[in-house]
The first five atom37 places (N, CA, C, CB, O) and aatype in JSON, in Angstrom:
{
  "aatype": [12, 2, 7, 7, 6, 19, 9, 0, 1, 0, 13, 11, 1, 18, 2, 10, 0, 10, 7, 0, 7, 10, 15, 11, 19, 0, 7, 11, 10, 13, 1, 9, 7, 8, 10, 7, 3, 10, 2, 6, 10, 12, 10, 10, 7, 0, 9, 7, 7, 0, 6, 12, 0, 12, 12, 3, 0, 7, 0, 11, 10, 19, 14, 7, 15, 7, 0, 0, 0, 0, 5, 2, 18, 17, 1, 11, 2, 14, 14, 0, 7, 16, 0, 0],
  "atom_mask": [
    [1, 1, 1, 1, 1],
    [1, 1, 1, 1, 1],
    [1, 1, 1, 0, 1],
    [1, 1, 1, 0, 1],
    [1, 1, 1, 1, 1],
    [1, 1, 1, 1, 1],
    [1, 1, 1, 1, 1],
    [1, 1, 1, 1, 1],
    [1, 1, 1, 1, 1],
    [1, 1, 1, 1, 1],
    [1, 1, 1, 1, 1],
    [1, 1, 1, 1, 1],
    [1, 1, 1, 1, 1],
    [1, 1, 1, 1, 1],
    [1, 1, 1, 1, 1],
    [1, 1, 1, 1, 1],
    [1, 1, 1, 1, 1],
    [1, 1, 1, 1, 1],
    [1, 1, 1, 0, 1],
    [1, 1, 1, 1, 1],
    [1, 1, 1, 0, 1],
    [1, 1, 1, 1, 1],
    [1, 1, 1, 1, 1],
    [1, 1, 1, 1, 1],
    [1, 1, 1, 1, 1],
    [1, 1, 1, 1, 1],
    [1, 1, 1, 0, 1],
    [1, 1, 1, 1, 1],
    [1, 1, 1, 1, 1],
    [1, 1, 1, 1, 1],
    [1, 1, 1, 1, 1],
    [1, 1, 1, 1, 1],
    [1, 1, 1, 0, 1],
    [1, 1, 1, 1, 1],
    [1, 1, 1, 1, 1],
    [1, 1, 1, 0, 1],
    [1, 1, 1, 1, 1],
    [1, 1, 1, 1, 1],
    [1, 1, 1, 1, 1],
    [1, 1, 1, 1, 1],
    [1, 1, 1, 1, 1],
    [1, 1, 1, 1, 1],
    [1, 1, 1, 1, 1],
    [1, 1, 1, 1, 1],
    [1, 1, 1, 0, 1],
    [1, 1, 1, 1, 1],
    [1, 1, 1, 1, 1],
    [1, 1, 1, 0, 1],
    [1, 1, 1, 0, 1],
    [1, 1, 1, 1, 1],
    [1, 1, 1, 1, 1],
    [1, 1, 1, 1, 1],
    [1, 1, 1, 1, 1],
    [1, 1, 1, 1, 1],
    [1, 1, 1, 1, 1],
    [1, 1, 1, 1, 1],
    [1, 1, 1, 1, 1],
    [1, 1, 1, 0, 1],
    [1, 1, 1, 1, 1],
    [1, 1, 1, 1, 1],
    [1, 1, 1, 1, 1],
    [1, 1, 1, 1, 1],
    [1, 1, 1, 1, 1],
    [1, 1, 1, 0, 1],
    [1, 1, 1, 1, 1],
    [1, 1, 1, 0, 1],
    [1, 1, 1, 1, 1],
    [1, 1, 1, 1, 1],
    [1, 1, 1, 1, 1],
    [1, 1, 1, 1, 1],
    [1, 1, 1, 1, 1],
    [1, 1, 1, 1, 1],
    [1, 1, 1, 1, 1],
    [1, 1, 1, 1, 1],
    [1, 1, 1, 1, 1],
    [1, 1, 1, 1, 1],
    [1, 1, 1, 1, 1],
    [1, 1, 1, 1, 1],
    [1, 1, 1, 1, 1],
    [1, 1, 1, 1, 1],
    [1, 1, 1, 0, 1],
    [1, 1, 1, 1, 1],
    [1, 1, 1, 1, 1],
    [1, 1, 1, 1, 1]
  ],
  "atom_positions": [
    [[131.47, 96.84, 95.95], [130.53, 96.34, 96.92], [130.24, 94.88, 96.58], [129.22, 97.19, 96.94], [130.13, 94.51, 95.41]],
    [[130.12, 94.09, 97.59], [129.86, 92.67, 97.42], [128.35, 92.42, 97.33], [130.48, 91.85, 98.57], [127.62, 92.7, 98.28]],
    [[127.9, 91.89, 96.2], [126.48, 91.59, 96.01], [125.96, 90.6, 97.03], [0.0, 0.0, 0.0], [124.81, 90.7, 97.45]],
    [[126.8, 89.65, 97.44], [126.39, 88.67, 98.43], [126.07, 89.3, 99.78], [0.0, 0.0, 0.0], [125.16, 88.86, 100.48]],
    [[126.83, 90.35, 100.14], [126.56, 91.04, 101.39], [125.22, 91.78, 101.33], [127.7, 92.03, 101.71], [124.47, 91.78, 102.3]],
    [[124.93, 92.39, 100.19], [123.64, 93.07, 100.03], [122.5, 92.06, 100.14], [123.58, 93.81, 98.65], [121.5, 92.32, 100.8]],
    [[122.66, 90.92, 99.5], [121.63, 89.87, 99.54], [121.4, 89.41, 100.98], [122.04, 88.67, 98.65], [120.25, 89.28, 101.41]],
    [[122.49, 89.16, 101.71], [122.37, 88.69, 103.1], [121.7, 89.73, 103.98], [123.74, 88.34, 103.66], [120.83, 89.38, 104.78]],
    [[122.09, 90.99, 103.84], [121.5, 92.05, 104.66], [120.02, 92.24, 104.33], [122.26, 93.37, 104.47], [119.2, 92.44, 105.22]],
    [[119.68, 92.18, 103.04], [118.28, 92.34, 102.64], [117.41, 91.26, 103.27], [118.16, 92.29, 101.11], [116.3, 91.54, 103.72]],
    [[117.91, 90.05, 103.29], [117.11, 88.95, 103.83], [117.03, 89.01, 105.35], [117.69, 87.61, 103.39], [115.94, 88.9, 105.93]],
    [[118.18, 89.18, 106.0], [118.2, 89.15, 107.47], [117.47, 90.34, 108.1], [119.64, 89.12, 107.97], [116.77, 90.18, 109.1]],
    [[117.63, 91.5, 107.52], [117.07, 92.69, 108.16], [115.67, 93.06, 107.65], [117.99, 93.86, 107.95], [114.83, 93.54, 108.41]],
    [[115.42, 92.82, 106.34], [114.18, 93.29, 105.74], [113.28, 92.18, 105.2], [114.49, 94.24, 104.62], [112.23, 92.44, 104.63]],
    [[113.7, 90.93, 105.38], [112.93, 89.79, 104.89], [112.68, 89.9, 103.38], [111.59, 89.69, 105.64], [111.61, 89.53, 102.89]],
    [[113.67, 90.41, 102.66], [113.6, 90.57, 101.2], [114.56, 89.58, 100.57], [113.93, 92.04, 100.77], [115.77, 89.64, 100.81]],
    [[114.04, 88.69, 99.76], [114.88, 87.69, 99.08], [115.31, 88.23, 97.72], [114.13, 86.34, 98.93], [114.47, 88.47, 96.85]],
    [[116.61, 88.42, 97.56], [117.18, 88.83, 96.28], [117.97, 87.67, 95.71], [118.08, 90.1, 96.44], [118.45, 86.81, 96.45]],
    [[118.1, 87.64, 94.4], [118.86, 86.59, 93.74], [120.31, 87.0, 93.56], [0.0, 0.0, 0.0], [120.64, 88.18, 93.5]],
    [[121.17, 86.0, 93.48], [122.61, 86.25, 93.3], [122.96, 86.32, 91.82], [123.43, 85.15, 93.98], [122.23, 85.81, 90.97]],
    [[124.07, 86.97, 91.54], [124.62, 86.95, 90.2], [125.19, 85.58, 89.91], [0.0, 0.0, 0.0], [125.65, 84.89, 90.82]],
    [[125.15, 85.18, 88.68], [125.62, 83.85, 88.3], [126.88, 83.95, 87.44], [124.53, 83.08, 87.54], [127.11, 84.96, 86.78]],
    [[127.68, 82.91, 87.47], [128.85, 82.77, 86.61], [129.83, 83.94, 86.78], [128.42, 82.66, 85.15], [130.3, 84.19, 87.89]],
    [[130.13, 84.66, 85.72], [131.14, 85.72, 85.75], [130.75, 86.91, 86.62], [131.41, 86.2, 84.35], [131.62, 87.67, 87.04]],
    [[129.48, 87.08, 86.89], [129.04, 88.21, 87.71], [128.7, 87.82, 89.15], [127.83, 88.86, 87.06], [128.16, 88.63, 89.9]],
    [[129.01, 86.59, 89.53], [128.75, 86.14, 90.9], [129.46, 87.06, 91.89], [129.2, 84.67, 91.1], [130.65, 87.32, 91.74]],
    [[128.73, 87.54, 92.9], [129.28, 88.43, 93.9], [129.36, 89.89, 93.49], [0.0, 0.0, 0.0], [129.66, 90.75, 94.32]],
    [[129.09, 90.17, 92.22], [129.19, 91.54, 91.72], [127.84, 92.24, 91.62], [129.85, 91.55, 90.38], [127.78, 93.46, 91.47]],
    [[126.76, 91.48, 91.7], [125.44, 92.07, 91.56], [124.41, 91.23, 92.28], [125.07, 92.23, 90.1], [124.71, 90.14, 92.78]],
    [[123.21, 91.73, 92.32], [122.08, 90.96, 92.83], [120.93, 91.15, 91.85], [121.68, 91.4, 94.29], [120.93, 92.07, 91.03]],
    [[119.94, 90.27, 91.95], [118.8, 90.33, 91.04], [117.52, 90.43, 91.85], [118.76, 89.1, 90.1], [117.4, 89.82, 92.91]],
    [[116.57, 91.19, 91.33], [115.22, 91.2, 91.87], [114.44, 90.23, 90.99], [114.56, 92.66, 91.9], [114.14, 90.53, 89.84]],
    [[114.13, 89.09, 91.53], [113.43, 88.07, 90.76], [111.98, 87.97, 91.2], [0.0, 0.0, 0.0], [111.54, 88.63, 92.14]],
    [[111.25, 87.13, 90.51], [109.85, 86.93, 90.87], [109.43, 85.56, 90.37], [108.94, 88.05, 90.28], [109.99, 85.02, 89.41]],
    [[108.44, 85.03, 91.01], [107.83, 83.77, 90.59], [106.38, 84.08, 90.31], [107.99, 82.64, 91.69], [105.55, 84.14, 91.22]],
    [[106.06, 84.28, 89.06], [104.68, 84.57, 88.7], [104.4, 86.05, 88.66], [0.0, 0.0, 0.0], [105.07, 86.8, 87.96]],
    [[103.4, 86.46, 89.42], [102.9, 87.83, 89.37], [103.87, 88.81, 90.0], [101.56, 87.92, 90.05], [104.38, 88.57, 91.09]],
    [[104.12, 89.91, 89.32], [104.9, 91.02, 89.86], [104.41, 92.28, 89.18], [106.45, 90.81, 89.63], [104.5, 92.41, 87.96]],
    [[103.89, 93.21, 89.96], [103.45, 94.47, 89.36], [104.35, 95.61, 89.81], [101.98, 94.77, 89.74], [105.29, 95.4, 90.58]],
    [[104.07, 96.79, 89.33], [104.95, 97.93, 89.6], [105.04, 98.26, 91.09], [104.44, 99.16, 88.84], [106.12, 98.59, 91.58]],
    [[103.94, 98.17, 91.81], [103.98, 98.48, 93.23], [104.76, 97.44, 94.02], [102.58, 98.6, 93.79], [105.44, 97.78, 94.98]],
    [[104.68, 96.18, 93.62], [105.5, 95.15, 94.27], [106.98, 95.41, 94.0], [105.1, 93.74, 93.75], [107.82, 95.28, 94.9]],
    [[107.29, 95.77, 92.77], [108.67, 96.05, 92.41], [109.18, 97.29, 93.14], [108.8, 96.25, 90.89], [110.35, 97.34, 93.51]],
    [[108.33, 98.28, 93.35], [108.72, 99.48, 94.07], [109.16, 99.14, 95.5], [107.56, 100.49, 94.09], [110.14, 99.7, 96.01]],
    [[108.46, 98.23, 96.14], [108.86, 97.78, 97.48], [110.2, 97.07, 97.45], [0.0, 0.0, 0.0], [111.03, 97.28, 98.34]],
    [[110.43, 96.25, 96.43], [111.72, 95.55, 96.31], [112.85, 96.53, 96.06], [111.66, 94.52, 95.17], [113.94, 96.36, 96.61]],
    [[112.61, 97.54, 95.26], [113.64, 98.57, 95.0], [113.98, 99.3, 96.29], [113.16, 99.58, 93.9], [115.15, 99.54, 96.6]],
    [[112.95, 99.67, 97.05], [113.18, 100.35, 98.33], [113.96, 99.48, 99.3], [0.0, 0.0, 0.0], [114.87, 99.96, 99.97]],
    [[113.61, 98.21, 99.38], [114.34, 97.29, 100.26], [115.78, 97.09, 99.8], [0.0, 0.0, 0.0], [116.69, 97.02, 100.63]],
    [[115.98, 97.01, 98.5], [117.34, 96.86, 97.97], [118.17, 98.1, 98.27], [117.31, 96.61, 96.45], [119.35, 97.99, 98.6]],
    [[117.56, 99.28, 98.17], [118.27, 100.51, 98.52], [118.72, 100.48, 99.97], [117.38, 101.74, 98.26], [119.87, 100.81, 100.28]],
    [[117.82, 100.1, 100.87], [118.17, 100.06, 102.29], [119.29, 99.06, 102.55], [116.95, 99.7, 103.14], [120.22, 99.36, 103.3]],
    [[119.21, 97.88, 101.94], [120.26, 96.87, 102.13], [121.6, 97.35, 101.57], [119.85, 95.55, 101.46], [122.65, 97.1, 102.16]],
    [[121.57, 98.04, 100.43], [122.81, 98.58, 99.87], [123.42, 99.63, 100.79], [122.56, 99.18, 98.47], [124.63, 99.65, 100.99]],
    [[122.58, 100.5, 101.35], [123.1, 101.5, 102.29], [123.67, 100.83, 103.54], [121.98, 102.5, 102.68], [124.71, 101.24, 104.04]],
    [[122.98, 99.79, 104.04], [123.48, 99.05, 105.2], [124.84, 98.43, 104.91], [122.48, 97.97, 105.61], [125.67, 98.28, 105.81]],
    [[125.07, 98.06, 103.65], [126.33, 97.43, 103.24], [127.4, 98.46, 102.88], [126.1, 96.51, 102.06], [128.51, 98.1, 102.49]],
    [[127.06, 99.75, 103.02], [128.06, 100.79, 102.82], [127.94, 101.61, 101.56], [0.0, 0.0, 0.0], [128.78, 102.48, 101.31]],
    [[126.91, 101.38, 100.76], [126.74, 102.16, 99.53], [126.41, 103.6, 99.88], [125.64, 101.55, 98.64], [125.61, 103.87, 100.78]],
    [[127.02, 104.5, 99.18], [126.74, 105.92, 99.35], [125.7, 106.32, 98.3], [128.05, 106.79, 99.22], [126.04, 106.57, 97.14]],
    [[124.45, 106.38, 98.71], [123.39, 106.78, 97.79], [122.34, 107.56, 98.54], [122.76, 105.56, 97.1], [122.25, 107.49, 99.76]],
    [[121.56, 108.3, 97.8], [120.5, 109.09, 98.4], [119.3, 108.17, 98.65], [120.1, 110.3, 97.47], [118.79, 107.56, 97.71]],
    [[118.86, 108.06, 99.91], [117.72, 107.2, 100.19], [116.5, 107.58, 99.33], [117.35, 107.27, 101.67], [116.12, 108.75, 99.25]],
    [[115.92, 106.57, 98.7], [114.74, 106.79, 97.88], [115.02, 107.15, 96.43], [0.0, 0.0, 0.0], [114.08, 107.3, 95.65]],
    [[116.29, 107.3, 96.06], [116.61, 107.73, 94.69], [116.21, 106.69, 93.64], [118.09, 108.03, 94.58], [115.72, 107.06, 92.57]],
    [[116.42, 105.43, 93.92], [116.02, 104.4, 92.97], [114.51, 104.28, 92.87], [0.0, 0.0, 0.0], [113.96, 104.16, 91.78]],
    [[113.85, 104.32, 94.02], [112.39, 104.27, 94.03], [111.81, 105.48, 93.31], [111.85, 104.2, 95.48], [110.84, 105.34, 92.56]],
    [[112.39, 106.65, 93.53], [111.9, 107.86, 92.86], [112.09, 107.76, 91.35], [112.62, 109.1, 93.39], [111.21, 108.17, 90.59]],
    [[113.21, 107.23, 90.92], [113.45, 107.07, 89.48], [112.42, 106.13, 88.86], [114.88, 106.55, 89.22], [111.91, 106.39, 87.77]],
    [[112.11, 105.04, 89.56], [111.1, 104.1, 89.05], [109.73, 104.76, 89.01], [111.06, 102.83, 89.93], [109.0, 104.61, 88.03]],
    [[109.37, 105.5, 90.05], [108.08, 106.18, 90.08], [107.96, 107.17, 88.93], [107.89, 106.9, 91.42], [106.93, 107.22, 88.25]],
    [[108.99, 107.95, 88.72], [108.96, 108.93, 87.62], [108.83, 108.25, 86.28], [110.22, 109.8, 87.64], [108.09, 108.72, 85.41]],
    [[109.53, 107.14, 86.1], [109.43, 106.41, 84.83], [108.02, 105.88, 84.62], [110.45, 105.25, 84.79], [107.44, 106.06, 83.55]],
    [[107.47, 105.23, 85.63], [106.13, 104.63, 85.48], [105.05, 105.69, 85.31], [105.8, 103.75, 86.69], [104.06, 105.45, 84.62]],
    [[105.21, 106.84, 85.92], [104.22, 107.91, 85.74], [104.23, 108.41, 84.3], [104.49, 109.08, 86.71], [103.18, 108.77, 83.76]],
    [[105.4, 108.44, 83.67], [105.51, 108.91, 82.28], [105.24, 107.79, 81.27], [106.89, 109.49, 82.04], [104.91, 108.07, 80.12]],
    [[105.39, 106.55, 81.69], [105.25, 105.4, 80.8], [104.35, 104.36, 81.45], [106.62, 104.78, 80.46], [104.83, 103.34, 81.94]],
    [[103.04, 104.61, 81.46], [102.14, 103.65, 82.12], [102.18, 102.29, 81.43], [100.71, 104.19, 82.15], [102.4, 102.21, 80.22]],
    [[101.96, 101.23, 82.2], [101.93, 99.88, 81.62], [100.87, 99.76, 80.53], [101.68, 98.83, 82.73], [99.85, 100.46, 80.56]],
    [[101.11, 98.9, 79.59], [100.14, 98.66, 78.52], [98.79, 98.27, 79.1], [100.65, 97.57, 77.55], [98.73, 97.5, 80.06]],
    [[97.74, 98.79, 78.54], [96.39, 98.42, 78.96], [95.88, 99.24, 80.14], [0.0, 0.0, 0.0], [94.8, 98.95, 80.67]],
    [[96.62, 100.26, 80.57], [96.14, 101.09, 81.67], [95.9, 102.5, 81.16], [97.15, 101.11, 82.84], [96.41, 102.89, 80.11]],
    [[95.12, 103.25, 81.89], [94.82, 104.64, 81.51], [96.04, 105.51, 81.75], [93.6, 105.18, 82.31], [96.77, 105.32, 82.72]],
    [[96.27, 106.45, 80.88], [97.41, 107.35, 81.02], [97.14, 108.46, 82.01], [97.79, 107.94, 79.69], [98.0, 109.3, 82.25]]
  ]
}
């Protein structure tokens, strides 16, 4: 799968800006970047948008599987300084 296609679809269809792979991984991946503040719920939205863009680009995956994996991880491993 072409990472550039996922990036383009994410932006055009979902208004989600993803970063490109650099150097040897250019076109092979995309990055979820941030400028400043990024919390778990913001990242969850980015994961969901990335899943949709990947499916639009032809990826065979179960909708919500990445978001569910992140939710399960965060429920078992709360961020430092928060109540368990």
